[in-house]
Coordinates of C-alpha atoms and ligand atoms in Angstrom, one line a residue:
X1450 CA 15.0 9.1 25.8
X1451 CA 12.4 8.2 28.5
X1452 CA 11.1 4.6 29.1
X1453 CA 7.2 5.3 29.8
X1454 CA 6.1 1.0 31.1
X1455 CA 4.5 2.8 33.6
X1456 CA 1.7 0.8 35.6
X1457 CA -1.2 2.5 34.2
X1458 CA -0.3 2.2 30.9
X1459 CA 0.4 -1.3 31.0
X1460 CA -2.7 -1.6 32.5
X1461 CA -4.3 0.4 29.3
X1462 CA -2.5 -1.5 27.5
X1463 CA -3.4 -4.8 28.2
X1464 CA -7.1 -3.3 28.6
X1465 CA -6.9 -2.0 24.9
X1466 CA -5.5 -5.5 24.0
X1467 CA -8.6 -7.5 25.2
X1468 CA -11.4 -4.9 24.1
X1469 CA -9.6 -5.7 20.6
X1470 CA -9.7 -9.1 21.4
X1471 CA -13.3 -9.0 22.2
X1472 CA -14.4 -7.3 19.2
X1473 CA -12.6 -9.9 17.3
X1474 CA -14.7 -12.5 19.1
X1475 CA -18.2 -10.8 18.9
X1476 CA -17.9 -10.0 15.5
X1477 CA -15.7 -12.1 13.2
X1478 CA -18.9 -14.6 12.8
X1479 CA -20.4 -11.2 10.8
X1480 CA -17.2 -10.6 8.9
X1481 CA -16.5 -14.0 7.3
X1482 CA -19.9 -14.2 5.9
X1483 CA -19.3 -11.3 3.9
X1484 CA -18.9 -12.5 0.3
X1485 CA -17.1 -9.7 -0.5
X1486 CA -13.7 -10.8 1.8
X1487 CA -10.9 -11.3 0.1
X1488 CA -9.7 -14.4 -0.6
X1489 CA -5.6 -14.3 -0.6
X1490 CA -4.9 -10.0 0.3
X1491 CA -4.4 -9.4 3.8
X1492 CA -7.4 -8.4 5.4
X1493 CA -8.4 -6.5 9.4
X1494 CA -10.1 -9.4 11.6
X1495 CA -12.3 -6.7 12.1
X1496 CA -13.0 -3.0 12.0
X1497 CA -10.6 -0.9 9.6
X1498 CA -6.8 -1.0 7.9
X1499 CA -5.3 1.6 6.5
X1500 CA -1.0 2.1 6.0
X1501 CA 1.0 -0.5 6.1
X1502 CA 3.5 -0.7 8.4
X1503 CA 6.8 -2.0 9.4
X1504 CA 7.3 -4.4 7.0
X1505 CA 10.6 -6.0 7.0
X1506 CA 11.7 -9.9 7.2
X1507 CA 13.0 -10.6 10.4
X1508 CA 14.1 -14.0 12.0
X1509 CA 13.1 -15.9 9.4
X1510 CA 9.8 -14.6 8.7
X1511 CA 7.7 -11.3 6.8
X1512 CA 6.3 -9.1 9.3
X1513 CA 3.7 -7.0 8.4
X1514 CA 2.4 -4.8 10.7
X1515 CA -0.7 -2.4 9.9
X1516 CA -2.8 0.7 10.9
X1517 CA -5.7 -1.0 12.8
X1518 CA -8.9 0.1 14.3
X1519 CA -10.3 -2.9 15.8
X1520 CA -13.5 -1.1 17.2
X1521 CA -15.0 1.0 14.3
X1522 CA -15.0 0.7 10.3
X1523 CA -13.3 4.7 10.9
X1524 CA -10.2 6.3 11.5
X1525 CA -10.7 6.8 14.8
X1526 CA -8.6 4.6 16.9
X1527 CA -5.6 3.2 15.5
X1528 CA -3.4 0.5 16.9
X1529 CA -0.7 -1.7 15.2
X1530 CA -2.3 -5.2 13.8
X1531 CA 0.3 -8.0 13.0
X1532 CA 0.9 -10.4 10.3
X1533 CA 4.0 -12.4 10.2
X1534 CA 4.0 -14.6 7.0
X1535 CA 7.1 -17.3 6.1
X1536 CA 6.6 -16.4 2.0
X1537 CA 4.6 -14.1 1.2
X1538 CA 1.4 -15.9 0.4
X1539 CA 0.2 -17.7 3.6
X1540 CA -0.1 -15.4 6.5
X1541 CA -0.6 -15.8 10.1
X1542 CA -2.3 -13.5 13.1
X1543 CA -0.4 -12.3 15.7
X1544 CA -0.9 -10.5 18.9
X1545 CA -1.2 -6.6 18.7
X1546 CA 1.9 -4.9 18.2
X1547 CA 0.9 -1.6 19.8
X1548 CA -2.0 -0.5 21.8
X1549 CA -2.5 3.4 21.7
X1550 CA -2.0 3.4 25.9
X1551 CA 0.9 6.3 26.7
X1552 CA 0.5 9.9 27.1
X1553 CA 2.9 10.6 23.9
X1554 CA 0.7 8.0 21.4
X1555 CA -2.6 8.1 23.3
X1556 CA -5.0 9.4 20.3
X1557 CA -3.6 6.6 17.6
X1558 CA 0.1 4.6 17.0
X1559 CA 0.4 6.3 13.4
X1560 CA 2.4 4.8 10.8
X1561 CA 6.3 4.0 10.6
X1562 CA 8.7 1.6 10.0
X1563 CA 10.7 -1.6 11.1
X1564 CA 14.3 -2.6 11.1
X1565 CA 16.4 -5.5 12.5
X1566 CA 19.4 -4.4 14.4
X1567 CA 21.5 -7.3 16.9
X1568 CA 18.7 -9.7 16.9
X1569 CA 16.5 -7.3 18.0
X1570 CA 13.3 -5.5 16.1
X1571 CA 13.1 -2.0 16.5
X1572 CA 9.7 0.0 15.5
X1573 CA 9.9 3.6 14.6
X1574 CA 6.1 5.1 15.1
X1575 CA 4.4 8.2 14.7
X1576 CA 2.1 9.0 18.5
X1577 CA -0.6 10.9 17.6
X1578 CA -1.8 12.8 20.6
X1579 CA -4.9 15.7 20.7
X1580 CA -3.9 17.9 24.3
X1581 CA -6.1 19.4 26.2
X1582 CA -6.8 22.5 23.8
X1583 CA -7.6 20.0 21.4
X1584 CA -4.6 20.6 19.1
X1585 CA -2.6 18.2 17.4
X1586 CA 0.9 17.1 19.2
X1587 CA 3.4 14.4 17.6
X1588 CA 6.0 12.2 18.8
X1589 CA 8.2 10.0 16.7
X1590 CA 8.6 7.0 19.1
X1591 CA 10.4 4.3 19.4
X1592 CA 9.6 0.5 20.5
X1593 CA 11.6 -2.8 20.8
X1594 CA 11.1 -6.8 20.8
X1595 CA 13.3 -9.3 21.2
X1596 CA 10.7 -12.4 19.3
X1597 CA 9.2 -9.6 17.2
X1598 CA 6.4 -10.0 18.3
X1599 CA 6.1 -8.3 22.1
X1600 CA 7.5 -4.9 22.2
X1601 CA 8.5 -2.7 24.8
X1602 CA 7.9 0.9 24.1
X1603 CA 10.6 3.5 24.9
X1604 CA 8.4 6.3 24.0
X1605 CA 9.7 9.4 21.8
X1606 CA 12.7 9.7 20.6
X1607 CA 12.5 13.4 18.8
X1608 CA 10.3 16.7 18.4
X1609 CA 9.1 18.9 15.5
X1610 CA 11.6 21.1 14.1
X1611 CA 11.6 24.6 14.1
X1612 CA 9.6 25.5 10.9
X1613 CA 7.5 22.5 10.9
X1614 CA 3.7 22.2 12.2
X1615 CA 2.4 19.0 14.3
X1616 CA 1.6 17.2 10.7
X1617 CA 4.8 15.5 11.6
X1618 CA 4.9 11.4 11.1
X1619 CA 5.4 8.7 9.9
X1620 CA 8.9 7.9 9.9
X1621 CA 10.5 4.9 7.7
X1622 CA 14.0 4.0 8.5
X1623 CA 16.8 2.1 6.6
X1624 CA 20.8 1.2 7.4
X1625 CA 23.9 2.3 5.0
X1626 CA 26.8 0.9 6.6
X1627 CA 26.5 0.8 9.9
X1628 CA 24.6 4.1 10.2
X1629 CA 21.2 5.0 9.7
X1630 CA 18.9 7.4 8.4
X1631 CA 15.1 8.0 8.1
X1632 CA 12.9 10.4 6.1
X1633 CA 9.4 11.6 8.1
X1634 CA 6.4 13.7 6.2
X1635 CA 6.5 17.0 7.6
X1636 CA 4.5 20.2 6.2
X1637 CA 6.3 23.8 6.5
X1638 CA 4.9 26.4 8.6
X1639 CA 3.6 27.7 5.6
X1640 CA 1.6 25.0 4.6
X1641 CA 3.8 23.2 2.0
X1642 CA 4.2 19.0 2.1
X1643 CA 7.6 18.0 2.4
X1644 CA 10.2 15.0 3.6
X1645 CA 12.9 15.7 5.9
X1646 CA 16.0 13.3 6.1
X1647 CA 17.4 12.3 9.6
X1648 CA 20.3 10.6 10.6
X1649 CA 21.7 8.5 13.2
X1650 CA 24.9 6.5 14.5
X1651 CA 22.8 4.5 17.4
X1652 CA 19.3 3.8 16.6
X1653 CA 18.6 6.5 19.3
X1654 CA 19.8 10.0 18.4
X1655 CA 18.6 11.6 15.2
X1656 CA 20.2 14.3 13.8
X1657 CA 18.2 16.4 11.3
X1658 CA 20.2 16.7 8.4
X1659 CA 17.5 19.0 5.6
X1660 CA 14.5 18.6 3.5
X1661 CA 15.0 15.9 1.1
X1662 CA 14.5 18.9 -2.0
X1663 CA 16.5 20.2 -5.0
X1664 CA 16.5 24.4 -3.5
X1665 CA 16.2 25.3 -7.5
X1666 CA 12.6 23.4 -7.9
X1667 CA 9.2 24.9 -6.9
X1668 CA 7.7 23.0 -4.9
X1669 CA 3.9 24.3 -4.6
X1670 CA 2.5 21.9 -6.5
X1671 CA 3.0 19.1 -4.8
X1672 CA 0.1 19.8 -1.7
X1673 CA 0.3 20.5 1.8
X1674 CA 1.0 17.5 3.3
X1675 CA 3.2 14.3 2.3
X1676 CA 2.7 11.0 4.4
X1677 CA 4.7 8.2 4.5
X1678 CA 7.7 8.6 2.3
X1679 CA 10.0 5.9 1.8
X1680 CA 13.2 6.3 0.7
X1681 CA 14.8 3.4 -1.9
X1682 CA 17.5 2.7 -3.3
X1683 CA 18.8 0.7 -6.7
X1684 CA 22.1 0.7 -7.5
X1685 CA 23.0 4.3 -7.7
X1686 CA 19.6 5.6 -7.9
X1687 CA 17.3 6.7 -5.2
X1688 CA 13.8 7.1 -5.3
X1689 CA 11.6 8.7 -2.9
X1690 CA 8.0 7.5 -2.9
X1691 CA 5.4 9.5 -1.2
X1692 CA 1.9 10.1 -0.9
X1693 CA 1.2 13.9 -1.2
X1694 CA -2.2 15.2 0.0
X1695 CA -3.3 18.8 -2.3
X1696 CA -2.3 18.2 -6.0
X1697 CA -4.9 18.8 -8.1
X1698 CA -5.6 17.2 -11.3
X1699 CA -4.0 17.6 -14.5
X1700 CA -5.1 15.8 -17.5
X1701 CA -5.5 12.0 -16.4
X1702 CA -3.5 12.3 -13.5
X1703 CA -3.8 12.7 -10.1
X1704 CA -7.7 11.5 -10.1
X1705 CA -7.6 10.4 -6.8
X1706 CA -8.1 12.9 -3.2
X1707 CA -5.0 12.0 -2.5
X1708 CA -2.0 10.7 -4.9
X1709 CA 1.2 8.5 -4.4
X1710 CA 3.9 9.0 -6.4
X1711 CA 8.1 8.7 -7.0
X1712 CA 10.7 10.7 -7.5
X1713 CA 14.2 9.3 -9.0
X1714 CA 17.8 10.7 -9.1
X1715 CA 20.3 11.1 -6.2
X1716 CA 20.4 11.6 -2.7
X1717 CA 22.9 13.4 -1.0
X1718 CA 23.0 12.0 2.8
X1719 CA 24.6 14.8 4.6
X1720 CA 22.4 17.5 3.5
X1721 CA 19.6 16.2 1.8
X1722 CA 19.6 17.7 -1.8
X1723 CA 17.9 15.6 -4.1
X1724 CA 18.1 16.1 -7.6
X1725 CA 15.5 14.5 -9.3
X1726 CA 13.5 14.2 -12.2
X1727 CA 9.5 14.1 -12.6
X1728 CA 6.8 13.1 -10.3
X1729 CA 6.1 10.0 -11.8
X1730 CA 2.4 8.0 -10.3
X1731 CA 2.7 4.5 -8.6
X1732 CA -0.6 3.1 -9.8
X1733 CA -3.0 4.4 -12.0
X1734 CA -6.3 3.0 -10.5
X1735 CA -8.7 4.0 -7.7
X1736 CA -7.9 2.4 -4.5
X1737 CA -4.5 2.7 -3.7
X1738 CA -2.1 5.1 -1.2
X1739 CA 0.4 4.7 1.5
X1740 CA 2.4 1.8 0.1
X1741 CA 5.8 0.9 1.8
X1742 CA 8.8 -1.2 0.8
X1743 CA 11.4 -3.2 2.4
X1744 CA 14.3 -4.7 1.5
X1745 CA 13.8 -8.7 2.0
X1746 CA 16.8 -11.3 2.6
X1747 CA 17.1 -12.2 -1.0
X1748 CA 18.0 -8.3 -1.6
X1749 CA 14.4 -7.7 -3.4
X1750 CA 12.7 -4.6 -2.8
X1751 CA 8.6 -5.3 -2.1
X1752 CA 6.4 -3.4 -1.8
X1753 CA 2.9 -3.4 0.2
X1754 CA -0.1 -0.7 -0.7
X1755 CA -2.7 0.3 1.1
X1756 CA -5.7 -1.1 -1.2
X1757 CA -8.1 2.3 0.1
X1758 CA -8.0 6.1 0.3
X1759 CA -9.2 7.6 3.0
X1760 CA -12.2 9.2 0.6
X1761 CA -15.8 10.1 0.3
X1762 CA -16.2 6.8 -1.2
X1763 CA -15.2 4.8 2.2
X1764 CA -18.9 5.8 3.8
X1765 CA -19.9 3.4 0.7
X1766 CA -18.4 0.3 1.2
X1767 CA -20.6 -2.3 1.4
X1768 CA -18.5 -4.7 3.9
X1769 CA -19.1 -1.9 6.1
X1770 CA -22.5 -4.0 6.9
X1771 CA -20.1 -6.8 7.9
X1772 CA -17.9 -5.0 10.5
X1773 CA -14.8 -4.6 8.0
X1774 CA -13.8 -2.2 5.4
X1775 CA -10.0 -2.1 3.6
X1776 CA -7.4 -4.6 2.4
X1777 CA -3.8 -4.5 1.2
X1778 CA -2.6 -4.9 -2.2
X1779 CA -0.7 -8.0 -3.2
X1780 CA 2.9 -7.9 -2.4
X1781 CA 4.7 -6.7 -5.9
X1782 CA 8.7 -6.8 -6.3
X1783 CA 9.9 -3.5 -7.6
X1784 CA 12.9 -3.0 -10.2
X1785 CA 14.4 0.2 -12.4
X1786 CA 14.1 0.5 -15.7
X1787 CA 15.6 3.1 -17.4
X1788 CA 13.9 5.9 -15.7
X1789 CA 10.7 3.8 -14.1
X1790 CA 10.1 1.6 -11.3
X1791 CA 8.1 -1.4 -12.4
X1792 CA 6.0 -3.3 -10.3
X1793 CA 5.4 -6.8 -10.6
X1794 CA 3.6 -9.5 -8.1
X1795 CA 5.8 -11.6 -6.3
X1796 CA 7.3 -14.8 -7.5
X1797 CA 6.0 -16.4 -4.2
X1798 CA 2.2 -15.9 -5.4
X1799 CA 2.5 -18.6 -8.0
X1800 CA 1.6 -20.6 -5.1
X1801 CA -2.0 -19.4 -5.0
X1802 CA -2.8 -21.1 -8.3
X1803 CA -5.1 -23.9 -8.4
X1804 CA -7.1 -25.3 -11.8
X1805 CA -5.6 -23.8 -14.6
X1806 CA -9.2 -22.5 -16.3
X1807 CA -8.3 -21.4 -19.6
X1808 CA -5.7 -21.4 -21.8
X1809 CA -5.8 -20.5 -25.4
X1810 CA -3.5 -19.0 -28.2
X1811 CA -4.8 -18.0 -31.8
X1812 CA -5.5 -14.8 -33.5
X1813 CA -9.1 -13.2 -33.6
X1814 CA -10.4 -10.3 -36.0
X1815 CA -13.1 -8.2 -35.0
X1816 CA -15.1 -10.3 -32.5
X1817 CA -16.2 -11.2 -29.1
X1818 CA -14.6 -14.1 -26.9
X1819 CA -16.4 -15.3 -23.9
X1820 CA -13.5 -17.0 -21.7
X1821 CA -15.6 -17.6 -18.6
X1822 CA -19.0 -17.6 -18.8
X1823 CA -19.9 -18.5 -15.4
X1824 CA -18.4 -17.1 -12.1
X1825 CA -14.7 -17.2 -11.5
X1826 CA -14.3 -14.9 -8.0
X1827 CA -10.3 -15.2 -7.3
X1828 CA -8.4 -16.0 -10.5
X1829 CA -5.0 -14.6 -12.3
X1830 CA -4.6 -14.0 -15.5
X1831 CA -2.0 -13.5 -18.0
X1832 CA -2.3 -12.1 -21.5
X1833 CA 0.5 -11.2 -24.0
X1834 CA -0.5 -9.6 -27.2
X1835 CA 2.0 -11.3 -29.7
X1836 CA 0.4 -8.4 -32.8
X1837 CA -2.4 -6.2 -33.2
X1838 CA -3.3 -3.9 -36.1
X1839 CA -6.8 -2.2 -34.7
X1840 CA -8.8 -0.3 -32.8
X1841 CA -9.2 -1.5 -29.6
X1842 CA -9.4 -4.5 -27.1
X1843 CA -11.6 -4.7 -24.4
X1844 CA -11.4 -6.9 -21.6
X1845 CA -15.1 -7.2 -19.2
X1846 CA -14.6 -8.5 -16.1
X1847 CA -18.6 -8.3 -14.8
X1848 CA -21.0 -5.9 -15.8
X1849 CA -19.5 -2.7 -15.4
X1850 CA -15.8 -3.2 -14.7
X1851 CA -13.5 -3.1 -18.2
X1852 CA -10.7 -2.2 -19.4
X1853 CA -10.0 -0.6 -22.8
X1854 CA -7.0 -0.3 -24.4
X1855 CA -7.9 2.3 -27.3
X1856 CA -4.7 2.1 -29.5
X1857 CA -5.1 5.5 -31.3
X1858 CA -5.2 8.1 -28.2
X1859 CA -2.8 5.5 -26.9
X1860 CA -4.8 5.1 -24.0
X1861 CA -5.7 2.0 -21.5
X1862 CA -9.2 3.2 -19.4
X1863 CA -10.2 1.3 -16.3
X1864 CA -13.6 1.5 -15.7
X1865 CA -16.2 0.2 -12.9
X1866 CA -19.4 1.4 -10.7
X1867 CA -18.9 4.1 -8.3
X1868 CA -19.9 2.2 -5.4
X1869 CA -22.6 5.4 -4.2
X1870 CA -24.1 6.2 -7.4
X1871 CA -23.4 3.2 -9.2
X1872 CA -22.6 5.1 -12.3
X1873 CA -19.9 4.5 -14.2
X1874 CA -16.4 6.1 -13.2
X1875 CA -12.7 5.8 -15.0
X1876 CA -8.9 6.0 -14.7
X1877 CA -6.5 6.7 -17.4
X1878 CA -3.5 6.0 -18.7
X1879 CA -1.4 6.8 -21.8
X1880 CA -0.4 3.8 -22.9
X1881 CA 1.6 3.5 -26.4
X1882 CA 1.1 -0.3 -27.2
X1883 CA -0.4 -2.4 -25.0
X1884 CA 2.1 -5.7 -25.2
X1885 CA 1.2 -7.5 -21.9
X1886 CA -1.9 -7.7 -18.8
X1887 CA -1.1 -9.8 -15.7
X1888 CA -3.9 -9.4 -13.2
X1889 CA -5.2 -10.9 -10.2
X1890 CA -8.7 -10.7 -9.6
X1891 CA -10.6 -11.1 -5.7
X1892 CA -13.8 -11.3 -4.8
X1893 CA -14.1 -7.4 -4.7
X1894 CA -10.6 -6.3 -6.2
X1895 CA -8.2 -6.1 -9.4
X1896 CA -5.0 -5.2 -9.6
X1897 CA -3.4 -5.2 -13.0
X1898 CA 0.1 -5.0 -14.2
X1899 CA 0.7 -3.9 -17.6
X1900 CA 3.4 -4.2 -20.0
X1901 CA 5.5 -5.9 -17.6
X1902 CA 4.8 -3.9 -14.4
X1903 CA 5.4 -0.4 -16.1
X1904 CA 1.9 0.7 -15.1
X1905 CA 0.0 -0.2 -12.8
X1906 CA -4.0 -0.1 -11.8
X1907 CA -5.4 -1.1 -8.6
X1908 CA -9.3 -0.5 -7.5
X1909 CA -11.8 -2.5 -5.0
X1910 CA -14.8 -4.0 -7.2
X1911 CA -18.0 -4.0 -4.9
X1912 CA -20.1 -6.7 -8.0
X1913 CA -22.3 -8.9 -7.5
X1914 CA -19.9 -11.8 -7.7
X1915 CA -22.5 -13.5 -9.7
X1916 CA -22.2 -11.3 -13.1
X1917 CA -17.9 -11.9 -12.9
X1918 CA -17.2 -13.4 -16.0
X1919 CA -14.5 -12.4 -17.8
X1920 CA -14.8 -11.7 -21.9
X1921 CA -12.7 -10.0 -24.8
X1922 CA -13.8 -7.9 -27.7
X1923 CA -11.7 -6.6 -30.4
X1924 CA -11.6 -4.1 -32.7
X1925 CA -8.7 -5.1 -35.7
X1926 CA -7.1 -8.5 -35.8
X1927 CA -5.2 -9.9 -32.7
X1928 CA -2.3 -12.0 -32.1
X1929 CA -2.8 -13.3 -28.5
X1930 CA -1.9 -15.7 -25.9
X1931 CA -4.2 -15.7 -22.7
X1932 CA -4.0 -17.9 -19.4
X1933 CA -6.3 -18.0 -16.6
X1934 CA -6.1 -19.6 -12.9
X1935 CA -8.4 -19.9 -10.3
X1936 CA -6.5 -18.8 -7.4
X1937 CA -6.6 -20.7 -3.6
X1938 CA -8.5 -18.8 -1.0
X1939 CA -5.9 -18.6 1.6
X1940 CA -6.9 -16.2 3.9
X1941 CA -10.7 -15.0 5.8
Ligands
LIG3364 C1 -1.8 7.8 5.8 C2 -1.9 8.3 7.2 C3 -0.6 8.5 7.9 C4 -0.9 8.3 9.3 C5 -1.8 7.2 9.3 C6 -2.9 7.3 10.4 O1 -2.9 7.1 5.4 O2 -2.7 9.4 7.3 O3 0.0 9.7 7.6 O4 0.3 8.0 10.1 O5 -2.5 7.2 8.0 O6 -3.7 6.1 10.3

């Protein structure tokens, strides 16, 4: 292992830093005028986010790092922003993490991961580097603080393995008993997505130990690419969640360019054989890839998304106008049941709830409920159906964002505007019996949580925020309970 503080990178370095300090300065007057910013997910000061990163609770705090570009609403500079946050729900800017200054990260600090070891944090990073023939180069690196918040980079730690091409990265580590182990997207020299599993007894040498594959399953339809895998663990179960880039579509899956996904069953840590079951999809909506977990102090596994893809649809945003584009999803606890991970929001996010707007219980047949009439912009809801013999319920949340639960396909349909066209565009679920919606609603999001946490659809919402309202039709007679909040703006 090198250590690469050489003057003229430091010297970058703290250039980069103030140029991204600048930007914040000329430009955040622009960005919090935008009435699409969020009002409680964590948002770039400027310019764009992607992956999250690093996340892990350290010294008494959640740190959430991020793939930044400060200077552009593009992918074309990418630094780590920081957010450290003491419960999930009120967060706090800190300094940049890391600056894309060295030779070995000098074209973007890609995504990876964070882990406490001896007091001190240790960040496991992805350089991204274009040489001179223009080709792509990648170094897993390594950098470490003492505060957790300044770090000292010690620069790369391993290369590509034979068989692998440069679309090597992203790296996200975690500790079993005193050793570690991390798994990296990697694509084969033949152009197939994979993970591979490392190992190491000192934070500092990795040993490769094999793809993380059962060698009896094809593979090829899982893409040519997988990014950020993160490997989980509950009780005796492992899941690895990934985002694979190349799967096409089948049926009313895998909608999205790219799609993020688990697979469950059991890890073997010397060799990496994994024998697993289906590919089973995160979240069912639009706008949502990358996500990574950690493993807090209270032994809860949360998870952070990326609330974006990087699409066609991204040269639409409108907050683009407003020097910002991409947010995070809300931080959602994750737990095994039976064969599923369920996601549910954090217990912490109670917090956010002001004026309780609506609550009402009673049983409706074939009818139209308006619950807010005028403009509610940041609001969670719950709603159990306690019976329903019927058709369908359908929930409006502005003029062209509902959601249908249409009991005899068994399907739930998201639908909204496409934010070019305008026109209508959907996501589908099955959906046997719809029993339970929790949602939480921003100025230009949803994410909803259905049937406890068993499915899950997140998209951005670019309305008007004058036509949110939020109204019920049913076909059939319903049984219902339904509670509404309007939720604190905690963040800008
Ligand atoms: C996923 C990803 C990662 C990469 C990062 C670059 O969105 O493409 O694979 O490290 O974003 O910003």
């Amino acid at each position: 292992m090198q250590r690469n503080n050489n003057q003229a990178s430091m010297v970058l370095d703290s250039q980069l830093q103030a140029q991204a300090e600048r930007e914040i300065t000329l430009k955040s007057e622009r960005v919090i005028k935008d009435p699409f910013r969020l009002h409680y997910h964590i948002m770039p000061p400027v310019g764009l986010l992607n992956d999250p990163n690093g996340f892990v609770y350290f010294k008494g705090n959640y740190h959430l790092f991020f793939q930044w570009n400060p200077f552009a609403t593009d992918h074309t500079s990418k630094f780590w922003g920081h957010m450290t946050s003491p419960n999930l729900v009120e967060w706090e800017w800190q300094p940049i993490a890391l600056t894309p200054s060295e030779w070995f990260d000098k074209d973007g600090c890609y995504s990876g991961s964070a882990i406490e070891h001896k007091g001190r944090l240790y960040l496991f990073y992805t350089g991204n580097v274009r040489n001179t023939q223009g080709e792509r180069e990648s170094y897993q690196c390594l950098a470490v603080s003492d505060d957790g918040i300044h770090f000292e980079k010690r620069g790369p730690l391993f290369d590509v393995p034979t068989g692998y091409t440069a679309h090597f990265r992203d790296p996200k580590i975690w500790k079993e008993e005193n050793q570690w182990y991390l798994v990296i997207g990697a694509q084969t020299e033949d152009l197939g997505g994979c993970a591979l599993l490392y190992y190491s007894s000192n934070l500092v040498d990795w040993e490769l130990k094999g793809e993380v594959k059962d060698p009896t399953q094809d593979y090829s339809k899982f893409g040519y690419m997988w990014e950020c895998p993160d490997l989980i663990s509950f009780q005796h179960q492992d899941a690895l969640l990934f985002s694979p880039q190349g799967m096409k579509a089948e049926g009313f899956k895998y909608q999205n360019i790219y799609q993020t996904g688990y697979l469950l069953g059991d890890l073997n840590r010397e060799n990496g054989c994994f024998k697993h079951g289906s590919f089973e999809e995160i979240d069912g909506g639009f706008d949502f890839y990358a996500p990574q977990t950690t493993l807090d102090q209270t032994g809860r596994r949360i998870l952070f998304g990326w609330m974006g893809l990087p699409d066609e649809s991204e040269a639409h945003h409108p907050t683009k106008a407003y020097h910002w584009i991409h947010a995070m999803t809300i931080p959602r606890e994750l737990a095994l049941h039976g064969h599923k991970i369920y996601q549910r929001p954090v217990e912490e996010l109670k917090q956010l709830r002001n004026e309780k707007v609506v609550e009402k219980s009673e049983t409706i047949s074939n009818g139209e409920i308006n619950y807010l009439p005028q403009n509610a912009e940041a609001m969670e809801i719950c709603f159990q159906v306690k019976q329903f013999e019927g058709e369908a319920i359908i929930l409006r949340f502005d003029q062209n964002t509902t959601l249908y639960f249409d009991s005899a396909e068994q399907t739930l349909t998201l639908t909204r505007a496409n934010f070019r066209t305008k026109q209508k565009e959907s996501r589908t679920t099955k959906l046997q019996s719809l029993k339970d919606l929790h949602i939480f609603l921003d100025t230009s999001s949803i994410e909803i949580f259905i049937n406890q946490g068993e499915k899950v659809f997140t998209a951005r919402l670019f309305e008007e925020s004058l036509t949110r309202h939020l109204a019920m039709e049913v076909t059939g007679s319903l049984e219902y309970h339904f509670r509404g909040w309007k939720l604190n703006k905690v963040l800008n």
